[in-house]
Short mmCIF file of C-alpha atoms in Angstrom, two decimals:
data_model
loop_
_atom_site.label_atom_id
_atom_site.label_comp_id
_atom_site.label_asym_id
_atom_site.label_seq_id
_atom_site.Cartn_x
_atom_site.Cartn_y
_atom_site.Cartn_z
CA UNK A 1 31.03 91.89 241.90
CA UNK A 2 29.60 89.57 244.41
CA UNK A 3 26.47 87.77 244.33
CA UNK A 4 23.78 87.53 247.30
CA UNK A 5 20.57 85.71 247.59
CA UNK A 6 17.75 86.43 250.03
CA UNK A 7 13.97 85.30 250.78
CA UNK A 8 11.21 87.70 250.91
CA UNK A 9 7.97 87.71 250.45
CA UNK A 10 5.74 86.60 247.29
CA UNK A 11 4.03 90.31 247.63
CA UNK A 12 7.52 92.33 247.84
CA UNK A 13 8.90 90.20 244.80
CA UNK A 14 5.32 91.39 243.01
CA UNK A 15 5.51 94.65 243.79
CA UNK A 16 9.24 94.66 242.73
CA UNK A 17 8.37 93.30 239.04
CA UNK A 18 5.68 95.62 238.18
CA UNK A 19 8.47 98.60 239.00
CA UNK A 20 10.62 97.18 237.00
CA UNK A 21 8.75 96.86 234.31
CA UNK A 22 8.00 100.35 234.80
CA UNK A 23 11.35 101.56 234.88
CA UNK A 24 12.36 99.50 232.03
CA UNK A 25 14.60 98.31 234.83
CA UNK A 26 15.70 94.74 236.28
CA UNK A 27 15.13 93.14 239.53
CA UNK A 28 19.05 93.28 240.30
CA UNK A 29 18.87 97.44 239.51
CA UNK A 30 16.34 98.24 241.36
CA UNK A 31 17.75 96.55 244.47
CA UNK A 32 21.43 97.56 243.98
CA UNK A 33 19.97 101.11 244.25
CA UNK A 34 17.65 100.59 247.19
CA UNK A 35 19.94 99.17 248.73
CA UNK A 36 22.63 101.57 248.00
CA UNK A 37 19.55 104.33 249.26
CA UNK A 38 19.23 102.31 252.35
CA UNK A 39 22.72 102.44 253.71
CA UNK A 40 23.38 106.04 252.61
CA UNK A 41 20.59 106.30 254.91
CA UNK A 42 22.12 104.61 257.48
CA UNK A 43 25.27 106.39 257.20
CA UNK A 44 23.47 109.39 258.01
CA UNK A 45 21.72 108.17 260.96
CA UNK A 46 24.87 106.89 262.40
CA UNK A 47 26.79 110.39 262.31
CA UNK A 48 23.02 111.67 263.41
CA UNK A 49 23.16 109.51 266.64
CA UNK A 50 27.32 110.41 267.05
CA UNK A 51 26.17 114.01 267.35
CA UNK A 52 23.31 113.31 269.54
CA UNK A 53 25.77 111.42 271.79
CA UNK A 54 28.42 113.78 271.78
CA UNK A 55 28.76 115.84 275.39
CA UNK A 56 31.10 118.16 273.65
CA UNK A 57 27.75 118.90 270.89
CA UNK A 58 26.28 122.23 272.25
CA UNK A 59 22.39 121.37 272.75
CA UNK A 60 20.05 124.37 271.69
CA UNK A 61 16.76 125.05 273.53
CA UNK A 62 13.61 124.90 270.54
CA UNK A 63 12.14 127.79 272.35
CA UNK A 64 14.80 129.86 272.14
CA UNK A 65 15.91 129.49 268.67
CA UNK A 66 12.67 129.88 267.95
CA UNK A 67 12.20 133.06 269.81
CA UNK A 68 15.39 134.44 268.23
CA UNK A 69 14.77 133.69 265.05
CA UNK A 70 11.21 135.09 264.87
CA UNK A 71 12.34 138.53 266.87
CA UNK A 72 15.37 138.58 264.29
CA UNK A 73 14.17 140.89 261.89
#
C-alpha cells in the first residue's frame, strides 16, 4: 500500500479529528473512504458526460416524457 501526504487546512484537519473520534475511526480511514467515495463519484460523472456526448444517445424532450407518463394510466 502506498503512502501520500497532502496540506490542507488547520479547520479541515479539525473537523476530520472530531469524526474520527466519533466513528471510533482514524484519520487514514476516514480518508481512504472519502476518497474512495470521491472517485466512485467521479467514475460516474465521467460515463454521465460520455452519454451526454454521445450523438448516437437518443435525447428525450422533458415535456414529453412528462406528458406521457402522466396521461399513462
Amino acid at each position: 500500500m502506498s503512502q501520500i501526504t497532502a496540506r490542507v487546512p488547520d479547520e479541515l484537519v479539525e473537523a476530520l479529528d472530531v469524526a474520527a473520534e466519533e466513528l471510533k475511526r482514524s484519520r487514514a480511514d476516514i480518508i481512504r473512504q472519502a476518497l474512495e467515495r470521491y472517485l466512485e463519484d467521479y467514475d460516474d460523472l465521467e460515463v454521465a458526460l460520455e452519454r451526454l456526448r454521445d450523438p448516437a444517445d437518443l435525447v428525450l424532450d422533458w415535456d414529453q416524457v412528462r406528458h406521457e407518463l402522466l396521461n399513462s394510466d
